[in-house]
Short mmCIF file of C-alpha atoms in Angstrom, two decimals:
data_model
loop_
_atom_site.label_atom_id
_atom_site.label_comp_id
_atom_site.label_asym_id
_atom_site.label_seq_id
_atom_site.Cartn_x
_atom_site.Cartn_y
_atom_site.Cartn_z
CA UNK V 1 -12.70 10.16 -12.27
CA UNK V 2 -8.94 9.78 -10.32
CA UNK V 3 -6.12 11.80 -11.44
CA UNK V 4 -3.17 10.61 -13.09
CA UNK V 5 -1.42 11.19 -10.04
CA UNK V 6 -3.28 9.80 -8.06
CA UNK V 7 -3.47 6.74 -10.85
CA UNK V 8 0.75 6.35 -10.39
CA UNK V 9 0.24 6.63 -6.80
CA UNK V 10 -2.12 3.40 -6.71
CA UNK V 11 0.20 1.10 -9.35
CA UNK V 12 3.51 2.32 -7.13
CA UNK V 13 1.28 1.20 -4.21
CA UNK V 14 0.29 -2.35 -5.90
CA UNK V 15 3.95 -2.98 -7.25
CA UNK V 16 5.39 -2.52 -3.55
CA UNK V 17 2.49 -5.01 -2.55
CA UNK V 18 3.54 -7.52 -4.88
CA UNK V 19 6.57 -7.62 -4.13
CA UNK V 20 6.03 -7.88 -0.82
CA UNK V 21 4.17 -10.28 -1.10
CA UNK V 22 6.08 -12.47 -3.36
CA UNK V 23 10.00 -11.36 -0.93
CA UNK V 24 7.03 -12.94 1.82
CA UNK V 25 6.99 -16.06 0.17
CA UNK V 26 10.42 -16.49 -0.73
CA UNK V 27 11.16 -15.82 2.72
CA UNK V 28 8.88 -19.00 4.28
CA UNK V 29 12.30 -21.57 2.62
CA UNK V 30 14.55 -19.24 2.98
CA UNK V 31 13.56 -16.93 6.34
CA UNK V 32 17.79 -16.53 7.20
CA UNK V 33 18.65 -15.17 3.90
CA UNK V 34 19.12 -11.61 5.04
CA UNK V 35 19.49 -9.90 1.40
CA UNK V 36 15.40 -11.25 1.36
CA UNK V 37 15.34 -9.93 5.40
CA UNK V 38 16.28 -7.02 4.83
CA UNK V 39 14.34 -6.26 0.60
CA UNK V 40 11.82 -6.59 2.93
CA UNK V 41 12.06 -4.88 5.15
CA UNK V 42 13.04 -1.97 2.51
CA UNK V 43 9.76 -2.78 0.47
CA UNK V 44 7.50 -2.15 3.40
CA UNK V 45 8.40 0.64 4.96
CA UNK V 46 8.20 1.89 0.89
CA UNK V 47 5.20 0.98 1.16
CA UNK V 48 4.02 1.97 4.85
CA UNK V 49 5.12 4.76 3.49
CA UNK V 50 3.32 5.43 0.25
CA UNK V 51 -0.05 4.64 1.67
CA UNK V 52 0.45 7.61 4.47
CA UNK V 53 0.72 9.90 1.91
CA UNK V 54 -2.30 8.19 -0.24
CA UNK V 55 -4.57 7.81 2.78
CA UNK V 56 -3.87 11.52 3.66
CA UNK V 57 -4.47 12.70 -0.11
CA UNK V 58 -7.37 10.90 -0.85
CA UNK V 59 -8.76 8.54 1.21
CA UNK V 60 -8.30 5.14 2.85
CA UNK V 61 -7.75 2.91 0.64
CA UNK V 62 -9.56 -0.36 3.15
CA UNK V 63 -10.90 -1.02 6.26
CA UNK V 64 -7.78 -1.52 7.76
CA UNK V 65 -6.36 2.32 6.13
CA UNK V 66 -5.02 4.59 9.07
CA UNK V 67 -7.75 7.14 9.41
CA UNK V 68 -7.43 10.75 11.15
CA UNK V 69 -10.01 12.52 10.59
CA UNK V 70 -13.54 12.51 13.29
CA UNK V 71 -15.19 11.57 10.12
CA UNK V 72 -15.44 7.80 9.10
CA UNK V 73 -13.61 8.57 5.34
CA UNK V 74 -13.99 5.06 3.98
CA UNK V 75 -17.78 4.42 3.40
CA UNK V 76 -18.34 8.13 2.32
CA UNK V 77 -15.74 8.56 -0.71
CA UNK V 78 -15.19 7.74 -3.68
CA UNK V 79 -15.64 3.65 -5.00
CA UNK V 80 -12.34 2.65 -7.54
CA UNK V 81 -15.71 2.07 -10.33
CA UNK V 82 -16.90 5.19 -9.26
#
């Protein structure tokens, strides 16, 4: 069972991921929009930091995560449905 704090952090990560993808799609058709470029950089920076904090506390989120130990925690941690 995930703690309330972990659930809220995951929701924040999902929101930032959505915003990053949405801005990336916009930038595909408006590549020279400085405001969108700034927002995309800001969102992806926030996302990177929050993922780092999440993975340090709860384990890596995907096989592309930031593994820092001597053990592959991705397969050993609880699965989302556990």
